[in-house]
Short mmCIF file of C-alpha atoms in Angstrom, two decimals:
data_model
loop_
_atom_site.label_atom_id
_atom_site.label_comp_id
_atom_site.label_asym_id
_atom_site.label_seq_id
_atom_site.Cartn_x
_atom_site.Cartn_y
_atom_site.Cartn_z
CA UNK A 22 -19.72 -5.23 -2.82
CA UNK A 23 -17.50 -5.95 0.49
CA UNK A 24 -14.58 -4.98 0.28
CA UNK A 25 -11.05 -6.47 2.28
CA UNK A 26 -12.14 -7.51 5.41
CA UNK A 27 -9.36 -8.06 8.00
CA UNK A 28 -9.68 -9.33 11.69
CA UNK A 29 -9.26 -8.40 14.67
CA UNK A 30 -9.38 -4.74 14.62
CA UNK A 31 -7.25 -4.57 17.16
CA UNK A 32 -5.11 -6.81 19.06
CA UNK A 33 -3.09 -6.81 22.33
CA UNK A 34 -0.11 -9.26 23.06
CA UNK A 35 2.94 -9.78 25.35
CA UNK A 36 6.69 -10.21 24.49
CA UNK A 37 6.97 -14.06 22.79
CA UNK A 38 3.10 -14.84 22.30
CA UNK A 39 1.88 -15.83 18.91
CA UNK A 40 -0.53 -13.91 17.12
CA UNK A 41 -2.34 -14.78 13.86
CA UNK A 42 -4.41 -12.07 11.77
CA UNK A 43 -7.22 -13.21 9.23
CA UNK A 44 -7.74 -11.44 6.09
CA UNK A 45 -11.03 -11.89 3.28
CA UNK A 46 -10.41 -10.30 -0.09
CA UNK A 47 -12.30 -8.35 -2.13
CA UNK A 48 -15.23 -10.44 -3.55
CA UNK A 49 -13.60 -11.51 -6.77
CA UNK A 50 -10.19 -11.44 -6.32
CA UNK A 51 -7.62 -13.99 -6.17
CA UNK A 52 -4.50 -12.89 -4.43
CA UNK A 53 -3.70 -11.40 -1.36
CA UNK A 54 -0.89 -9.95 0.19
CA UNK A 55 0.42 -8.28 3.92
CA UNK A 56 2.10 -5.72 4.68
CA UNK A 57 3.25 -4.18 8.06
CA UNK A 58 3.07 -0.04 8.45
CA UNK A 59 5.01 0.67 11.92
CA UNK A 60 3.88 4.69 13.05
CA UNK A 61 4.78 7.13 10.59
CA UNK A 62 6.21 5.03 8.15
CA UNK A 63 5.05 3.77 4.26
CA UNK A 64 3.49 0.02 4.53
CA UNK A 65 6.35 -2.46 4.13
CA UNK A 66 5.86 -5.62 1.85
CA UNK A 67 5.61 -8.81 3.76
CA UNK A 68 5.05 -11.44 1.72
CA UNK A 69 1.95 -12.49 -1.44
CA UNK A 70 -0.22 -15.48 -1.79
CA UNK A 71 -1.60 -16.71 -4.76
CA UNK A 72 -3.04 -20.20 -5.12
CA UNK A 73 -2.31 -21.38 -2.14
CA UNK A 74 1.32 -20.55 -2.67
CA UNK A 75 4.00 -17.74 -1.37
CA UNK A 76 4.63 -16.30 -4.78
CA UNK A 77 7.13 -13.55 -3.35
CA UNK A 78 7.98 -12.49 -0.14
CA UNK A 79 9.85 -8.91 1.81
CA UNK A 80 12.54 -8.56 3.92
CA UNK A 81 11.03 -10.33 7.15
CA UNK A 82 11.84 -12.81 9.26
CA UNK A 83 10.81 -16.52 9.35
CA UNK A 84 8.92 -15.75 12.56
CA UNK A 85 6.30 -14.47 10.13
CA UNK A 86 4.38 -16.95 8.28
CA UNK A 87 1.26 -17.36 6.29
CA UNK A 88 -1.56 -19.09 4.35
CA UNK A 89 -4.09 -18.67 1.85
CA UNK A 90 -7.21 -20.57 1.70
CA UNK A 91 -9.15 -22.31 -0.87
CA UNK A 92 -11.87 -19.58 -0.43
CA UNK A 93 -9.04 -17.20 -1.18
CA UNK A 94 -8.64 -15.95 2.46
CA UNK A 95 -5.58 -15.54 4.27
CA UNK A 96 -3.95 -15.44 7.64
CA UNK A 97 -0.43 -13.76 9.28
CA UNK A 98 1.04 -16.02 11.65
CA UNK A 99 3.86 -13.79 13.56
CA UNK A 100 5.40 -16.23 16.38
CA UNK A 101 8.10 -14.54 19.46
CA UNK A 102 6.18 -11.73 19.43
CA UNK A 103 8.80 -8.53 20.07
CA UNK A 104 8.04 -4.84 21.10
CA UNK A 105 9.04 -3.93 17.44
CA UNK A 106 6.22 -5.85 16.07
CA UNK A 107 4.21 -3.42 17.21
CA UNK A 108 2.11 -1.70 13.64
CA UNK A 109 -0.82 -1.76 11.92
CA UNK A 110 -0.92 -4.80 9.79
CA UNK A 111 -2.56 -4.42 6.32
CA UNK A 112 -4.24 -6.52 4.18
CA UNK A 113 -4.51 -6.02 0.12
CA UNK A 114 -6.40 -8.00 -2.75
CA UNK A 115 -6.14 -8.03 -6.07
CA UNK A 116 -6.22 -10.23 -9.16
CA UNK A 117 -3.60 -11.97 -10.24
CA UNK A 118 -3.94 -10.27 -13.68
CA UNK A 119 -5.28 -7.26 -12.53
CA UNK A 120 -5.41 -3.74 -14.05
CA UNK A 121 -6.84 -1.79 -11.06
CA UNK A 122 -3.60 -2.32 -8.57
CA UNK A 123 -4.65 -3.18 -4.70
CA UNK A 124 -7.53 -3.45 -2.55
CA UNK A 125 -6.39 -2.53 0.99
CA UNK A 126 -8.54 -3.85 4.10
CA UNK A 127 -8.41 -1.20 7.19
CA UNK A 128 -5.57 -3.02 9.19
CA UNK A 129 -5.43 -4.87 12.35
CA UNK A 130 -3.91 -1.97 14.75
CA UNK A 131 -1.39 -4.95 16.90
CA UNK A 132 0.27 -4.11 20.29
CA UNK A 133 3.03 -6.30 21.69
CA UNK A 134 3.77 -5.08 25.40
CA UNK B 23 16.49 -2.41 -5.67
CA UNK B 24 13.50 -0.62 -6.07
CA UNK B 25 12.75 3.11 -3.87
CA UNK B 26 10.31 5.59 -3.93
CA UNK B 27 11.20 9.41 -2.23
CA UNK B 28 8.27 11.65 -0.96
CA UNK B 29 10.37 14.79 -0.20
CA UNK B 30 7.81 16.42 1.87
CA UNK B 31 7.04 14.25 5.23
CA UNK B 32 4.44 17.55 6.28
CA UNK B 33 2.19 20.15 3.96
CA UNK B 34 -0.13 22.62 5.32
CA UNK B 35 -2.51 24.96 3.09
CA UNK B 36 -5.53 26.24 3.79
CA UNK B 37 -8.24 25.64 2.11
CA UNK B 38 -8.82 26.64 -1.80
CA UNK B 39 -4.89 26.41 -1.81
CA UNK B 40 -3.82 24.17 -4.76
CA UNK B 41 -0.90 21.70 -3.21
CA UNK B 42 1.36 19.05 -4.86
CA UNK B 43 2.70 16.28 -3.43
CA UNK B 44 6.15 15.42 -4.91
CA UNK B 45 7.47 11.44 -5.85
CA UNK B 46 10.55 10.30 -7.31
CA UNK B 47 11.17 6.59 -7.56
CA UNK B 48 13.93 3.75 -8.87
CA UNK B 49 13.76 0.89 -10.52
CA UNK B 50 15.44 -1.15 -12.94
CA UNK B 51 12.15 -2.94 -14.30
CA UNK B 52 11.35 -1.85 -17.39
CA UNK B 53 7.58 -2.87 -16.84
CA UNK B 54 6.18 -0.57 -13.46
CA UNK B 55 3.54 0.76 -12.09
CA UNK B 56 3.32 3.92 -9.92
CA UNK B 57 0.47 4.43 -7.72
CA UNK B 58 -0.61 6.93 -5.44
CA UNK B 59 -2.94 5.90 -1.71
CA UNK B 60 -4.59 8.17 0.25
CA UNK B 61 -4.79 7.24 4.16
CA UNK B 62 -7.00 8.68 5.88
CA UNK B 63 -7.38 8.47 10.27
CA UNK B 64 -9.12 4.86 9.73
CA UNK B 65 -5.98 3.48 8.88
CA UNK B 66 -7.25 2.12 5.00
CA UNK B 67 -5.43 2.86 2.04
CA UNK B 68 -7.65 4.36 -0.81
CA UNK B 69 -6.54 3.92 -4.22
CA UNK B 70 -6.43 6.80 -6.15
CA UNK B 71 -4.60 6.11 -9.26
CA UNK B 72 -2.27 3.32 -11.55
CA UNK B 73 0.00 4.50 -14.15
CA UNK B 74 1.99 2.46 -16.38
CA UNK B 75 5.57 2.89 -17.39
CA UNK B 76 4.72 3.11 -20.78
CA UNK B 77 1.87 5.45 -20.10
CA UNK B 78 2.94 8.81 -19.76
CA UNK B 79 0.06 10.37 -20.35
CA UNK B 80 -0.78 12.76 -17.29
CA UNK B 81 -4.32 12.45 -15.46
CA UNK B 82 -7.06 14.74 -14.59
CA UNK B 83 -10.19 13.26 -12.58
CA UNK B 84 -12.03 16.58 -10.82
CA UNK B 85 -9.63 18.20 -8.65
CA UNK B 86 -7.17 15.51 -8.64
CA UNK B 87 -3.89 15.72 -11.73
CA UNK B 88 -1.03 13.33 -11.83
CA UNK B 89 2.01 14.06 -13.69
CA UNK B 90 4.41 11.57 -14.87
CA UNK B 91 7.90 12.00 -16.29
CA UNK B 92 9.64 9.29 -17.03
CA UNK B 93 13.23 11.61 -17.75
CA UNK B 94 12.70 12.70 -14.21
CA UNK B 95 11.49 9.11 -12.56
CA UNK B 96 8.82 11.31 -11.21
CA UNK B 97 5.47 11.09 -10.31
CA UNK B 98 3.63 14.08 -8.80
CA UNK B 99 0.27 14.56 -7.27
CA UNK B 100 -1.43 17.89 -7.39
CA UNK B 101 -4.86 18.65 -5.46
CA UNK B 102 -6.56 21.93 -6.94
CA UNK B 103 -8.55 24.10 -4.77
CA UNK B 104 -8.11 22.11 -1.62
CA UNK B 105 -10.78 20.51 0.66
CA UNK B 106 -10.89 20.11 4.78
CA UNK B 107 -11.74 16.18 2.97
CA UNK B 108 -8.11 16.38 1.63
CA UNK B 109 -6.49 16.00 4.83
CA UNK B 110 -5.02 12.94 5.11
CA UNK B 111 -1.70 10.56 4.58
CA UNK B 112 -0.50 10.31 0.82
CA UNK B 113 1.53 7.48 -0.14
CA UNK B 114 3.27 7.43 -3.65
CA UNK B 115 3.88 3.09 -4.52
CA UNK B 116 6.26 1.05 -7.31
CA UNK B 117 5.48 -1.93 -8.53
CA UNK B 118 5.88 -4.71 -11.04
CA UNK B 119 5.14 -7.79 -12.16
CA UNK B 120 7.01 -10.69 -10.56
CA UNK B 121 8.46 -14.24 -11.05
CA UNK B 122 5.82 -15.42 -9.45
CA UNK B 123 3.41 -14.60 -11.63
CA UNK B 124 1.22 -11.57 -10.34
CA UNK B 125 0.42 -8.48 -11.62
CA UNK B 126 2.17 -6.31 -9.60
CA UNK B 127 3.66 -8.24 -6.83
CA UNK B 128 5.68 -6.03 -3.82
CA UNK B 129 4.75 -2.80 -3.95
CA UNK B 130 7.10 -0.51 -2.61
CA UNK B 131 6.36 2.50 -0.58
CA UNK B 132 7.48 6.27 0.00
CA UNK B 133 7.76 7.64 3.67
CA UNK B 134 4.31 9.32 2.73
CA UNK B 135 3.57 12.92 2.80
CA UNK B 136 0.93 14.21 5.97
CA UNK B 137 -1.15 16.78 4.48
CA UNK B 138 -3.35 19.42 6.31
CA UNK B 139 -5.93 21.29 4.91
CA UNK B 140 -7.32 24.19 6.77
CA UNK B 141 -10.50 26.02 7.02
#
């Protein structure tokens, strides 16, 4: 059973690019959220999808977007690119009515130079 | 606002050593969940547990006990007879159901707690 599968691994980028990160759930599950984890600190909520929809979103700015798929899939969209971008953006499935929590996918490690 | 504390950033036993791994949170929900991650070097968090606020029941699953006070807003982690495995990045996490619908919508962090197991 596969579990969140998030792409690229890792990702290189200059000052004001645009980067988007793609993210499968868990097979089975229905909503997926992002989160960014700078070095040494606790993941920080970025925003959830559920049907298509931003059901609730974190403390970011509007230069971070997203999108769920049909299929249940996702994508980040993080425009301007700055240096403090920089941090290993995770993925994490669930169900909408779940009773096991999260799913996490093994990040996409991103570098903004 | 919600907030979760992990009081130690760094623990170091060696191995055999029986460790805990201290959380205290905040919330004003009435409905929560705590949770507790393990991170290892590959960067994924594992899930290792989901309690309840109305569950105070504490856990036991092999070496691994959870302890949950709801007087104290805490939720502690204790590994018995430490492994080399152990070593890793622990993250204690808070969260509820939201207006949009979802089981447990944000989930909010601690700082996380490195811990070191030696041979």
């Amino acid at each position: 059973d596969a579990g969140v599968t998030q792409s690229p691994t890792h990702l290189i980028k200059t000052r004001g690019q645009q980067v988007t990160l793609r993210c499968s759930p868990k097979s089975g599950h229905d909503t997926v959220s992002w989160y960014q984890q700078a070095l040494g600190q606790g993941p920080q909520f970025i925003f959830q999808y559920y049907e298509e929809e931003e059901r609730q979103r974190g403390n970011f700015p509007d230069r971070f977007s997203g999108h769920q798929f049909p299929n249940y899939s996702s994508e980040l969209n993080v425009n301007a690119l700055l240096l403090g971008d920089s941090a290993l953006y995770l993925c994490a499935s669930s169900l909408v009515v779940g009773t096991h929590g999260y799913t996490f996918g093994s990040g996409t490690r991103l570098t903004v130079v | 606002a919600q907030k979760v504390t992990q009081a130690q950033t760094e623990i170091s036993v060696v191995e055999k050593e029986d460790v805990t791994l201290d959380c205290v949170y905040e919330t004003r929900d009435t409905t929560y969940y705590l949770f507790w991650y393990k991170q290892p070097p590959s960067g994924e968090l594992v899930f290792l547990i989901r309690r309840n606020s109305f569950d105070e029941q504490n856990e036991i699953s092999g070496r691994y006990s959870w302890n949950f006070q709801k007087s104290t807003s805490s939720f502690n982690f204790t590994i018995t007879a430490s492994q080399v495995v152990d070593s890793a990045v622990y993250f204690c996490a808070l969260g509820a159901p939201n207006a949009g619908g979802t089981s447990y919508g944000k989930l909010t962090f601690g700082q996380g707690t490195i811990l070191t197991v030696h041979p």
